[in-house]
Short mmCIF file of C-alpha atoms in Angstrom, two decimals:
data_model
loop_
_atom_site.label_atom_id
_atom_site.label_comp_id
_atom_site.label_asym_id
_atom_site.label_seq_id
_atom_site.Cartn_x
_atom_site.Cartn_y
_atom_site.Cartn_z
CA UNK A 44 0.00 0.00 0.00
CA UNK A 45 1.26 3.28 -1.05
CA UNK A 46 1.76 5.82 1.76
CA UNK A 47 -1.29 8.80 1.22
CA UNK A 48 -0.08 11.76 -0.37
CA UNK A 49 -1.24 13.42 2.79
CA UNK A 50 -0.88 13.13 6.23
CA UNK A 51 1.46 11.67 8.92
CA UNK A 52 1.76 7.62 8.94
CA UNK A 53 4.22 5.52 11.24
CA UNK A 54 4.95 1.90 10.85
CA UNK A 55 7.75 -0.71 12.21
CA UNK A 56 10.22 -3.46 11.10
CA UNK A 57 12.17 -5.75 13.38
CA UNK A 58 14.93 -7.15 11.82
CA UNK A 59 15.03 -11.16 12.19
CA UNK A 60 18.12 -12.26 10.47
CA UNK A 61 20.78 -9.75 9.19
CA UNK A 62 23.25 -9.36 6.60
CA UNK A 63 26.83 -8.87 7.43
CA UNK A 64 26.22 -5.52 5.59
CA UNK A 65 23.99 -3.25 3.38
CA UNK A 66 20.42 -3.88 4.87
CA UNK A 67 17.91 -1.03 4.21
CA UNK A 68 14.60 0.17 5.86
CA UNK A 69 13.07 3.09 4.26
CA UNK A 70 10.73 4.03 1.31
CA UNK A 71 11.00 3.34 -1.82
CA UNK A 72 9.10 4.85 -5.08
CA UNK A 73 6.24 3.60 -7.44
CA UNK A 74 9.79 3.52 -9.95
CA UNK A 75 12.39 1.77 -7.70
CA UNK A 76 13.56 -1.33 -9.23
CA UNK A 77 15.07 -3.95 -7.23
CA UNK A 78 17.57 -4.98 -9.22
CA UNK A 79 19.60 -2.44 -8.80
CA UNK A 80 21.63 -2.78 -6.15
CA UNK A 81 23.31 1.24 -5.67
CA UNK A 82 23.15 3.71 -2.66
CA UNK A 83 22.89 6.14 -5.32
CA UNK A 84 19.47 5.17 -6.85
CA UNK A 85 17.44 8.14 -6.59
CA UNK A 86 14.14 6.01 -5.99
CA UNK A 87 14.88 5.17 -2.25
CA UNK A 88 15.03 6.86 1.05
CA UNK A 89 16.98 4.35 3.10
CA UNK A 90 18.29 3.79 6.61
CA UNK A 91 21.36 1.42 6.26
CA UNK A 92 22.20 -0.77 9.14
CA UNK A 93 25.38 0.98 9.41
CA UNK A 94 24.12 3.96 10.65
CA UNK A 95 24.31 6.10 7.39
CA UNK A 96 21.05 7.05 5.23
CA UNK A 97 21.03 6.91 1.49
CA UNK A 98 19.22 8.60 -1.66
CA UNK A 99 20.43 9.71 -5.05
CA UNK A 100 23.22 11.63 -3.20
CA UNK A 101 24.64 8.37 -1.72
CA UNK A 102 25.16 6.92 1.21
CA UNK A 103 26.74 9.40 4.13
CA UNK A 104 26.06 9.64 8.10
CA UNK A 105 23.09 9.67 9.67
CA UNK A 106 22.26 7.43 13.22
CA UNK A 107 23.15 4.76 14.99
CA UNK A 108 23.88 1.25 13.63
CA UNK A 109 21.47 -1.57 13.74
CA UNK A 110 20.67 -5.09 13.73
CA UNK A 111 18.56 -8.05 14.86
CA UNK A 112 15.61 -7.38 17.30
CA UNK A 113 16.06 -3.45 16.92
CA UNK A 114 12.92 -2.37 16.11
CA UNK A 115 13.31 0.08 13.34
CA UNK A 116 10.37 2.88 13.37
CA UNK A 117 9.43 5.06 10.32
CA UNK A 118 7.62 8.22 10.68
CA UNK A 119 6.67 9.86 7.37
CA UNK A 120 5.17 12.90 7.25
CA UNK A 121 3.90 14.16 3.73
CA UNK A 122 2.57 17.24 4.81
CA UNK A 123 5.81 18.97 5.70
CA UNK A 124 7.73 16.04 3.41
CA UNK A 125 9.85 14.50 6.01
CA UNK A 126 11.30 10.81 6.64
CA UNK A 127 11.93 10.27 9.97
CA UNK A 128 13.51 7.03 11.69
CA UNK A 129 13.85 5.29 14.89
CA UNK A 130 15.95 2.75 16.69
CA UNK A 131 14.42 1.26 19.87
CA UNK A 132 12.35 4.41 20.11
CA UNK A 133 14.92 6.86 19.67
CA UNK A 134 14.80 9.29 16.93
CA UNK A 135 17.61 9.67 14.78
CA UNK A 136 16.47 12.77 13.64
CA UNK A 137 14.89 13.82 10.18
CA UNK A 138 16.56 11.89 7.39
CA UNK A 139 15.07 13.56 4.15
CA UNK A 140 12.95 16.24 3.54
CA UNK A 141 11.96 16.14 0.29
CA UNK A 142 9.51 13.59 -0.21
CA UNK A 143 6.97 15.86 -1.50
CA UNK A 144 9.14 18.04 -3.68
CA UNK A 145 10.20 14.95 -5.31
CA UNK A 146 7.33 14.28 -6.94
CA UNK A 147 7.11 10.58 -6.14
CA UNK A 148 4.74 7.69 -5.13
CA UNK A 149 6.46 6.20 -2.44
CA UNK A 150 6.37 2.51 -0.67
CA UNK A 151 7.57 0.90 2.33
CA UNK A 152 11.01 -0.72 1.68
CA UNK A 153 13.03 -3.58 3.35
CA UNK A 154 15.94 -4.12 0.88
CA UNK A 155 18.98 -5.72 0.89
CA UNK A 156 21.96 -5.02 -1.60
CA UNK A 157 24.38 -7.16 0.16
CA UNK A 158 25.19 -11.17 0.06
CA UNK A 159 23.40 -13.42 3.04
CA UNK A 160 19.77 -13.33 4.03
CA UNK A 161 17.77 -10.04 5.28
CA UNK A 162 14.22 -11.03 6.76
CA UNK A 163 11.89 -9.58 9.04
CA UNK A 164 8.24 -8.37 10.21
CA UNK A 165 6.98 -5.04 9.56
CA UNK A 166 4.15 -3.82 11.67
CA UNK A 167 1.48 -1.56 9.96
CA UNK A 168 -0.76 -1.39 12.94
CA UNK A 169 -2.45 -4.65 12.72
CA UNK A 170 -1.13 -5.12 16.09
CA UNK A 171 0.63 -3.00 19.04
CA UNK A 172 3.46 -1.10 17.75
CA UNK A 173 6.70 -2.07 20.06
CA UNK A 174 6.57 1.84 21.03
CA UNK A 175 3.54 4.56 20.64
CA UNK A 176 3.81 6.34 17.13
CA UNK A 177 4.95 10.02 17.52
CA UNK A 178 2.25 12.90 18.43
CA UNK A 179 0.06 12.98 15.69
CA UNK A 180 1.14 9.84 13.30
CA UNK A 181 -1.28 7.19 12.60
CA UNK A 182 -0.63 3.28 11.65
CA UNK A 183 -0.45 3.03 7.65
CA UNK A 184 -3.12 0.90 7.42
CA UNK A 185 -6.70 1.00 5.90
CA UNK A 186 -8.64 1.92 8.67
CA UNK A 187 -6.59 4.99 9.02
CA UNK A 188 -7.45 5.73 5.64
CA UNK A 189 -10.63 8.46 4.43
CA UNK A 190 -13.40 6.75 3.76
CA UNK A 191 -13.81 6.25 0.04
CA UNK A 192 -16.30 7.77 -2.12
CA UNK A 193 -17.22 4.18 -4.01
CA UNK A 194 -18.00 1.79 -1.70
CA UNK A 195 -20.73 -1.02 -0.29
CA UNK A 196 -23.18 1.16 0.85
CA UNK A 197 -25.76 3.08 -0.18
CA UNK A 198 -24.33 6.10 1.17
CA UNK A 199 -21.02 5.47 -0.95
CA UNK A 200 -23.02 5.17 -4.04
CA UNK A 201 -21.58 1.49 -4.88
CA UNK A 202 -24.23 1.18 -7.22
CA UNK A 203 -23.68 3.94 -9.42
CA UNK A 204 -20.50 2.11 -10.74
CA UNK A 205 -21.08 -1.26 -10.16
CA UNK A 206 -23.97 -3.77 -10.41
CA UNK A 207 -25.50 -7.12 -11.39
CA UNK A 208 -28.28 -8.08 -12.77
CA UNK A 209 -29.63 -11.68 -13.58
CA UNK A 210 -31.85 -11.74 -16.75
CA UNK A 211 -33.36 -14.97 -18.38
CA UNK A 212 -31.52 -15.20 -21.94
CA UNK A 213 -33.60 -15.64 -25.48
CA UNK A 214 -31.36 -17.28 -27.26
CA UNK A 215 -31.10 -17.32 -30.28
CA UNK A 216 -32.48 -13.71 -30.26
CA UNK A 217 -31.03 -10.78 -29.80
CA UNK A 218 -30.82 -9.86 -25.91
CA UNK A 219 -31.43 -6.82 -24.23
CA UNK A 220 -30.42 -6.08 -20.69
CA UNK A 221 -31.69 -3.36 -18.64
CA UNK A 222 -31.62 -2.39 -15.22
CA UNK A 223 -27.55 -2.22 -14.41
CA UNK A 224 -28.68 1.66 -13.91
CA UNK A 225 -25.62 3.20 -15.71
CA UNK A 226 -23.86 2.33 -19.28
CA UNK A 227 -20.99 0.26 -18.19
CA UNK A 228 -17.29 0.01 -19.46
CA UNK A 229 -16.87 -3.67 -18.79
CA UNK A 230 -19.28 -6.19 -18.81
CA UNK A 231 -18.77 -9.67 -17.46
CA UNK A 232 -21.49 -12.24 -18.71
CA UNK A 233 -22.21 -15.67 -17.32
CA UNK A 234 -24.33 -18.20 -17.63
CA UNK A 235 -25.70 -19.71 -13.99
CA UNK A 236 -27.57 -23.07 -16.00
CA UNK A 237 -24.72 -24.09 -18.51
CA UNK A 238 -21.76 -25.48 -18.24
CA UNK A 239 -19.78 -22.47 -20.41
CA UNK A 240 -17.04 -20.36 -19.65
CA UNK A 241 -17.21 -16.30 -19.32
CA UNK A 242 -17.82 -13.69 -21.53
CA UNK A 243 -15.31 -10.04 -20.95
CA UNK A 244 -16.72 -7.31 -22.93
CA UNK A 245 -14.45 -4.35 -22.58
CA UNK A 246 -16.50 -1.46 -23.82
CA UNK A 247 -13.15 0.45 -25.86
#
C-alpha cells in the first residue's frame, strides 16, 4: 500500500536475520527497481544498518547502527515532506525532507543489496506497535485511511458504478439487458444453468 499523499503515517520493522552488511529500511518509489543494487538510486530513502542514510546523493552519516531485534520505526510525514527514523524508540532525527518536492509515489522498503539473508516483520498497525507512534502519526493501514467515495453502501453510491443483474436469456435472439442503472465500461457475462465459460466485454 502506497503511503497517502497526505498526512502523517508511522509503521515498524524488526529485523530477524541480518546481513553482514547493506540492509535497508526506508521508502521506496512507485519507480524503484530492485535490481539495482546502488546507494545512489534516486528512488529510495533508506536507513542502512550501518548507521548512514542513502538517496540519489549516496550513502553518508546519519544514526546509529542496527541489527537483529532493533525495532526500526518510520515516521513519514507528507505534509511537511519528512522521513523520519527510529531505533528502539529513539529518533535519529529527520533523514530527508523532500519527499513531496520529489514528486514521487512512495512505498515501504526492506531491501537488501548485500550477500546473506535479510528477513523480518513489519508492523502496519495490525497489532501493538513495540513503542507509541509520535504525536500525531497514525498506523499506515486502511482503517486509518478516508473513507472512500465508491463503496458497499448506499451512502457510498456502490451502485452507481457497479452492479448485477440476472436476466433470463432468449437465445437465439437478440438480448437486451436493462436495469444495471448506468452504461458500463466492462461487462462480465455468465451463464448460472450451462456449463460455459465467461464472456469479458471491454466497452473500448
Amino acid at each position: 500500500m502506497a503511503v497517502p499523499s497526505t498526512g502523517k503515517w508511522y509503521f515498524e520493522f524488526v529485523p530477524t536475520s541480518m546481513p553482514a552488511s547493506n540492509a535497508n529500511i526506508g521508502l521506496a518509489s512507485s519507480s524503484f527497481d530492485i535490481t539495482n543494487a546502488t546507494f545512489t538510486y534516486a528512488e529510495h530513502r533508506v536507513y542502512i544498518q550501518s548507521g548512514n542514510k542513502a538517496n540519489g546523493s549516496g550513502s553518508v552519516a546519519y544514526g546509529s547502527s542496527w541489527t537483529t531485534s532493533d525495532v526500526i520505526g518510520v515516521a513519514v510525514d507528507m505534509d511537511a515532506g519528512t522521513l523520519v527514523f527510529y531505533k528502539n524508540n529513539t529518533s535519529q532525527g529527520t533523514a530527508f525532507s523532500d519527499l513531496v518536492s520529489s514528486g514521487k509515489t512512495w512505498f515501504p522498503l526492506a531491501a537488501n543489496y548485500g550477500s546473506g539473508t535479510f528477513e523480518g516483520n513489519f508492523n502496519f498497525g495490525q497489532r501493538a506497535f513495540a513503542y507509541t507512534a509520535p504525536s500525531g502519526f497514525k498506523a499506515l493501514c486502511t482503517q486509518n485511511l478516508p473513507t472512500p467515495t465508491i463503496g458497499a453502501t448506499s451512502t457510498t453510491q456502490a451502485n452507481d458504478y457497479f452492479n448485477t443483474v440476472i436476466y433470463t436469456g432468449t437465445a437465439p435472439s437478440t438480448q437486451a439487458v436493462t436495469g444495471v442503472g448506468f452504461q458500463p465500461d466492462f461487462v462480465w457475462v455468465k451463464s448460472r444453468s450451462l456449463g460455459v465459460g465467461s464472456l469479458l466485454y471491454d466497452a473500448v
